[in-house]
Coordinates of C-alpha atoms in Angstrom, one line a residue:
X1 CA 9.7 102.5 44.8
X2 CA 7.1 104.0 47.2
X3 CA 7.2 107.8 47.5
X4 CA 8.0 107.8 51.3
X5 CA 10.9 105.3 50.8
X6 CA 12.2 107.3 47.8
X7 CA 12.1 110.5 49.8
X8 CA 13.9 108.8 52.7
X9 CA 16.5 107.4 50.4
X10 CA 17.2 110.8 48.9
X11 CA 17.4 112.3 52.4
X12 CA 19.8 109.7 53.5
X13 CA 22.0 110.1 50.4
X14 CA 22.1 113.8 51.1
X15 CA 23.3 113.4 54.6
X16 CA 25.9 110.8 53.5
X17 CA 27.0 113.2 50.8
X18 CA 27.8 115.9 53.2
X19 CA 29.8 113.5 55.3
X20 CA 31.8 112.7 52.2
X21 CA 32.4 116.5 51.7
X22 CA 33.8 116.7 55.2
X23 CA 36.0 113.7 54.6
X24 CA 37.3 115.3 51.4
X25 CA 39.0 117.9 53.5
X26 CA 42.0 115.5 53.7
X27 CA 42.9 116.6 50.2
X28 CA 43.6 120.1 51.5
X29 CA 47.2 121.1 52.3
X30 CA 46.6 121.8 55.9
X31 CA 44.5 120.2 58.6
X32 CA 41.9 122.4 60.3
X33 CA 42.7 123.5 63.8
X34 CA 41.5 121.5 66.8
X35 CA 39.6 124.5 68.1
X36 CA 37.7 124.8 64.8
X37 CA 36.9 121.1 64.8
X38 CA 35.7 121.3 68.4
X39 CA 33.4 124.2 67.5
X40 CA 32.1 122.3 64.6
X41 CA 31.4 119.2 66.7
X42 CA 29.6 121.4 69.2
X43 CA 27.5 122.8 66.4
X44 CA 26.7 119.2 65.3
X45 CA 25.6 118.4 68.8
X46 CA 23.3 121.4 68.9
X47 CA 21.8 120.6 65.6
X48 CA 21.1 117.0 66.7
X49 CA 19.6 118.1 70.0
X50 CA 17.2 120.6 68.3
X51 CA 16.3 118.1 65.6
X52 CA 15.4 115.6 68.3
X53 CA 13.0 118.0 69.9
X54 CA 11.5 120.0 67.1
X55 CA 11.5 117.4 64.3
X56 CA 10.8 114.2 66.2
X57 CA 9.5 114.5 69.8
X58 CA 7.1 117.4 69.4
X59 CA 5.5 116.2 66.1
X60 CA 5.3 112.7 67.6
X61 CA 3.4 114.0 70.6
X62 CA 1.0 115.9 68.3
X63 CA 0.4 112.7 66.4
X64 CA -0.3 110.7 69.6
X65 CA -2.8 113.3 70.8
X66 CA -4.5 113.3 67.4
X67 CA -4.8 109.5 67.7
X68 CA -6.5 109.9 71.1
X69 CA -3.4 108.7 73.0
X70 CA -1.8 110.4 76.0
X71 CA 1.1 112.2 74.2
X72 CA 3.5 111.7 77.1
X73 CA 3.4 107.9 77.0
X74 CA 4.9 107.3 73.5
X75 CA 7.2 110.3 74.0
X76 CA 8.7 109.0 77.2
X77 CA 8.6 105.3 76.4
X78 CA 10.0 105.7 72.9
X79 CA 12.7 108.2 74.0
X80 CA 14.0 105.9 76.7
X81 CA 13.8 102.8 74.5
X82 CA 15.9 104.7 71.9
X83 CA 18.6 105.4 74.5
X84 CA 18.5 101.8 75.8
X85 CA 18.8 100.4 72.2
X86 CA 22.0 102.5 71.6
X87 CA 23.4 101.5 75.0
X88 CA 23.0 97.8 74.1
X89 CA 24.7 98.3 70.8
X90 CA 27.4 100.4 72.6
X91 CA 27.9 97.5 75.1
X92 CA 28.2 94.7 72.6
X93 CA 29.5 96.2 69.3
X94 CA 33.3 96.5 69.3
X95 CA 34.3 100.1 68.7
X96 CA 36.5 102.9 69.9
X97 CA 35.6 106.6 70.2
X98 CA 37.6 109.6 68.8
X99 CA 38.6 111.0 72.1
X100 CA 42.3 111.0 73.1
X101 CA 43.5 107.8 74.8
X102 CA 40.1 106.2 74.3
X103 CA 40.0 102.5 74.8
X104 CA 38.2 99.9 72.8
X105 CA 34.6 99.2 74.0
X106 CA 32.2 96.3 73.4
X107 CA 33.0 92.7 73.1
X108 CA 36.8 91.8 73.0
X109 CA 38.3 91.7 69.5
X110 CA 41.6 91.8 67.7
X111 CA 40.3 94.2 65.1
X112 CA 42.5 97.1 64.2
X113 CA 42.0 100.5 65.8
X114 CA 41.0 102.0 62.4
X115 CA 38.2 99.4 62.1
X116 CA 37.0 100.1 65.6
X117 CA 36.9 103.8 64.9
X118 CA 34.8 103.4 61.8
X119 CA 32.4 101.2 63.7
X120 CA 32.0 103.8 66.4
X121 CA 31.1 106.5 63.8
X122 CA 28.8 104.0 62.1
X123 CA 27.0 103.3 65.4
X124 CA 26.7 107.1 65.7
X125 CA 25.3 107.6 62.2
X126 CA 22.7 104.8 62.1
X127 CA 20.1 106.6 64.4
X128 CA 20.5 109.7 62.3
X129 CA 19.5 107.8 59.1
X130 CA 16.7 106.2 61.0
X131 CA 15.4 109.6 62.1
X132 CA 15.5 110.9 58.5
X133 CA 13.5 107.9 57.3
X134 CA 10.9 108.1 60.1
X135 CA 10.5 111.9 59.5
X136 CA 9.9 111.4 55.7
X137 CA 7.7 108.4 56.3
X138 CA 5.6 110.4 58.8
X139 CA 5.3 113.4 56.4
X140 CA 4.0 111.2 53.6
X141 CA 1.8 108.8 55.5
X142 CA 0.6 110.4 58.7
X143 CA -3.1 111.1 58.4
X144 CA -3.2 113.6 61.3
X145 CA -1.0 116.2 59.5
X146 CA 1.2 116.7 62.5
X147 CA 4.3 115.9 60.4
X148 CA 5.2 117.9 57.3
X149 CA 7.5 117.4 54.4
X150 CA 9.2 120.7 55.2
X151 CA 10.0 119.5 58.7
X152 CA 11.5 116.3 57.3
X153 CA 13.6 118.3 54.8
X154 CA 14.7 120.6 57.7
X155 CA 15.8 117.5 59.6
X156 CA 17.8 116.1 56.7
X157 CA 19.5 119.5 56.1
X158 CA 20.3 119.8 59.7
X159 CA 21.8 116.3 60.0
X160 CA 23.7 116.9 56.8
X161 CA 25.2 120.1 58.2
X162 CA 26.3 118.3 61.3
X163 CA 27.8 115.4 59.3
X164 CA 30.4 117.8 57.7
X165 CA 32.6 117.8 60.9
X166 CA 32.0 114.1 61.4
X167 CA 33.6 113.3 58.1
X168 CA 36.5 115.5 58.9
X169 CA 36.8 114.0 62.4
X170 CA 37.1 110.5 61.0
X171 CA 39.4 111.2 58.0
X172 CA 42.0 113.5 59.6
X173 CA 43.1 111.2 62.4
X174 CA 43.6 108.5 59.8
X175 CA 45.6 110.9 57.7
X176 CA 47.8 111.8 60.7
X177 CA 48.3 108.1 61.4
X178 CA 50.0 107.7 58.0
X179 CA 47.0 106.6 55.9
X180 CA 47.0 108.0 52.4
X181 CA 44.6 110.9 51.6
X182 CA 42.5 108.7 49.2
X183 CA 42.1 105.9 51.7
X184 CA 41.4 108.3 54.6
X185 CA 38.6 109.9 52.5
X186 CA 37.2 106.5 51.6
X187 CA 37.0 105.5 55.3
X188 CA 35.6 108.9 56.3
X189 CA 32.7 108.8 53.9
X190 CA 32.2 105.1 54.5
X191 CA 31.3 105.8 58.1
X192 CA 28.0 107.4 57.0
X193 CA 27.0 104.9 54.3
X194 CA 24.6 103.4 56.9
X195 CA 22.5 106.6 56.8
X196 CA 20.7 105.9 53.5
X197 CA 20.1 102.3 54.7
X198 CA 18.8 103.6 58.1
X199 CA 16.6 106.1 56.3
X200 CA 15.0 103.4 54.1
X201 CA 14.5 101.2 57.1
X202 CA 12.8 104.0 59.0
X203 CA 10.4 104.8 56.2
X204 CA 9.5 101.1 55.8
X205 CA 8.9 100.8 59.5
X206 CA 6.5 103.8 59.4
X207 CA 4.7 102.2 56.5
X208 CA 4.1 99.0 58.4
X209 CA 3.6 100.4 61.9
X210 CA 1.6 103.6 61.6
X211 CA -0.1 103.1 65.0
X212 CA 3.4 103.1 66.5
X213 CA 4.6 106.2 64.7
X214 CA 4.8 108.4 67.8
X215 CA 6.9 105.7 69.5
X216 CA 9.2 105.4 66.5
X217 CA 9.8 109.2 66.3
X218 CA 10.5 109.3 70.0
X219 CA 12.8 106.3 69.7
X220 CA 14.8 108.0 67.0
X221 CA 15.1 111.1 69.2
X222 CA 16.3 109.1 72.2
X223 CA 18.9 107.3 70.1
X224 CA 20.3 110.7 68.8
X225 CA 20.3 112.3 72.3
X226 CA 22.2 109.2 73.6
X227 CA 24.9 109.8 71.0
X228 CA 25.1 113.5 71.7
X229 CA 25.7 113.0 75.4
X230 CA 27.8 109.9 75.3
X231 CA 30.1 110.9 72.4
X232 CA 29.7 114.2 70.6
X233 CA 29.9 116.7 73.5
X234 CA 32.6 114.8 75.4
X235 CA 34.7 114.6 72.3
X236 CA 34.2 118.3 71.5
X237 CA 35.5 119.3 75.0
X238 CA 38.3 116.7 75.4
X239 CA 41.0 119.1 74.2
X240 CA 40.1 122.0 76.5
X241 CA 38.0 124.0 74.1
X242 CA 34.9 123.9 76.2
X243 CA 33.8 127.5 75.6
X244 CA 34.2 127.1 71.8
X245 CA 32.3 123.8 71.9
X246 CA 29.5 125.3 74.1
X247 CA 29.1 128.2 71.8
X248 CA 28.9 125.8 68.8
X249 CA 26.1 123.9 70.6
X250 CA 24.1 127.1 71.0
X251 CA 24.6 128.2 67.4
X252 CA 23.8 124.7 66.1
X253 CA 20.6 124.5 68.2
X254 CA 19.5 127.9 67.0
X255 CA 20.2 127.1 63.4
X256 CA 18.2 123.8 63.5
X257 CA 15.4 125.6 65.3
X258 CA 15.3 128.3 62.6
X259 CA 15.4 125.7 59.8
X260 CA 12.5 123.8 61.4
X261 CA 10.4 126.9 61.7
X262 CA 11.2 128.1 58.2
X263 CA 10.6 124.8 56.4
X264 CA 8.2 123.1 58.8

């Protein structure tokens, strides 16, 4: 296996593993409070937002400039395409969000609510895996030196940290609905199994499309920002814990920014 693909696979497995750790909380005697969960979801949103900027958009703009391109073109075009791609998937893939009283979205289906919930989290996690793969592929293959292995590792660590509350947020509603702890854990970790697949795909795309690398990095950033605004932040504030959620966003952003500076 090529080194960029191997690095991407390991990064994706790491982020999936921390989702599994979060889902494993269903084996605890007591469910974490909603306020704690909302703060953790806010933290996740802050990490994703900072990762989009510092690990994807800015290095992508540096690469474009080193290649003699106008750095704004791939950044803007790729970013908007990433959001548009997620909107299309959101429009057609049947799913349901974690927010109270949320209704099924996408094409009409008779699938169970549990299945729709898992599809929603899967839709959320795929761009994260793609971002990890693109970052590792860029670090290994980019001749301009704008991307670094440390920055890719920082991105994987940051996404892994924000996956902890996601695993918890999937597994515990299932547990409350009467699903056994083992099955709730299985579904919770299953929601992130697409991350290693997305990471490998991202690394392979980089290997085949080096000239489009700044666009790919911006596309991954746009997809993640779409998920943040469309799902994570609204979900974290749906129960009236807006202040806790907002503080979590600030701490998450600062944490990811520090990780990127320290490792990148």
